[in-house]
Amino acid sequence: MIAEELNRIAALEQEERSKYRHRMFVCMGTACLASHSDAIKAALEEELTKQGMEHDCAVCPGGCKGLCAAGPMVSIDPEDRLYQSVSPADSAEIIASLDHEPVERLAYPVESPFFTRQTRIVLSYAGKLNPDEIDDYIAEGGYEATIKALTEMTSAEVVETITRSGLRGRGGAGYPTGLKWSTVAKAQGAHKYIICNGDEGDPGAFMDRSVMEASPHRLIEGMIIAAYAVGADRGYLYVRAEYPLAVKRLKQAIRQAQKQGLLGSNICGTPFSFDLEVRLGAGAFVCGEETALMASIEGKRGQPRPRPPYPAEAGLWGYPTLINNVETFANIAPIITNGAAWFSAIGTEKSKGTKVFALSGAIEHTGLIEVPMGITLREVVFEIGGGIPNGRKFKAVQTGGPSGGCIPEQYLDMPVDYESLNSIGSIMGSGGMIIMDETSCMVDVAKYFMDFCMNESCGKCTPCRVGTAQMSNILDKITRGEAHLDDLATLERLCEMVKATSLCGLGQSAPNPVQSTLRYFRDEYLAHIVHHECPAGVCKMGVPT
């Protein structure tokens, strides 16, 4: 039986671990690899041999610890040591410090608010397991939720558990996951498909990439359970080709799961069969929209189509299809293992659980965090994030990427949940948070996001194709000091028109950054138009016409 084999693998892995007095994890996520963490791993291994300690310490690749600002990072268990900004030249000192005092100049305090204020569910294994080895995941209880779901629960009970947990889709709008699953489960079709949307395209967003790189088996396990719950027999991981490391680790993880009988025919000795494969996207932002994503998988041009019919009824190749994003699927196994009540006890009344955010911009601790829903922006920015560098003042935080809005200082004490963000003109989105200080011009910020939406528009519908271009032109005039108040009025009318008449979510949400900056930073627009000045000194003002 699969359960017995997994127990055997877990026991062997624990026995293998016991041979070493230390396990050292070198961050091998994309950010640290860009800083040559692979060379650090090689140097540590070489130094262990030099000092005759190769049988005392295992050096393993690890996923992202989250604190990208301090990378490359190296962690050591069981001492729970964490080293920052490591270079290959530090390897001798680090190895010599094993069983002795830590290397103080490299030590990062694990008791810092960056780590202690987080609640890690999705990121619980990040930096603690070897993402290249299924045995490491199994030894920590991996795939136990799959066995429990397939052998102890009916598919309806799985759907009911996810529904009672209160989990909402982590890809943007926060649609109730259980309700979506229930709709697909009830749909009729000779085949059903399940898709993981890993096409993370928001500027400043790298949450899904990190999860795919650090915990590929957690994601695959969530998809297996979801497929069983809704009756799907085939799944696709749609990942943008710009994520080569994530693609490599996912493909490897799929092969490992197939070898262990966790994918394929009659999983866990049950009648349930499920196959999974990776499909690459070419990087079009519009393919994050589910109907455009499905068109891309089918080999067509990635363009959205009108709904209904919805994917749950007629999706991929016309069959019922469940689509969730990476973070949503990564929450599934913990919910099945710990129960719906455990998950629903975290967060707020309507926004349950945790949320992964990518902190970037003018903040001390750029990186990845996972926090309970309902935490305030002030806690995120000034406690976990370490505040604004160089003694500058906080100005705004952009949430939700090109579809979101800019939130001013007056809302720093607002809880971060779906309803609160919507009420002030922003959205949760996939989880990007770009922090800005007083050196940012909010008109220039709006122009940046509008240019992004204009360039990423698929061009299928006129409101988005033409409207975003016209809005970009007006914003460009404003930043050059060549606009008039009539242009501002036209810009506001265009925002309403594009939002109301565009075909898909890209066009419907493209005006959000403009509208939010107009709402909270209108004085900056007026300064550009009336006084031909950029208060932040960012825009190069021309001679007004």
mmCIF file of N, CA and C in Angstrom, residues 178 281 302 314:
data_model
loop_
_atom_site.group_PDB
_atom_site.id
_atom_site.type_symbol
_atom_site.label_atom_id
_atom_site.label_comp_id
_atom_site.label_asym_id
_atom_site.label_seq_id
_atom_site.Cartn_x
_atom_site.Cartn_y
_atom_site.Cartn_z
ATOM 1 N N GLY A 178 -14.311 26.820 -1.601
ATOM 2 C CA GLY A 178 -15.253 25.709 -1.479
ATOM 3 C C GLY A 178 -16.420 25.830 -2.432
ATOM 4 N N GLY A 281 3.842 29.278 -20.162
ATOM 5 C CA GLY A 281 3.269 30.478 -20.749
ATOM 6 C C GLY A 281 4.385 31.370 -21.260
ATOM 7 N N GLY A 302 -3.611 33.675 -26.456
ATOM 8 C CA GLY A 302 -4.124 33.930 -25.118
ATOM 9 C C GLY A 302 -4.988 35.170 -25.066
ATOM 10 N N ALA A 314 -17.999 24.984 -18.549
ATOM 11 C CA ALA A 314 -17.414 24.677 -19.855
ATOM 12 C C ALA A 314 -16.088 25.410 -19.950
#
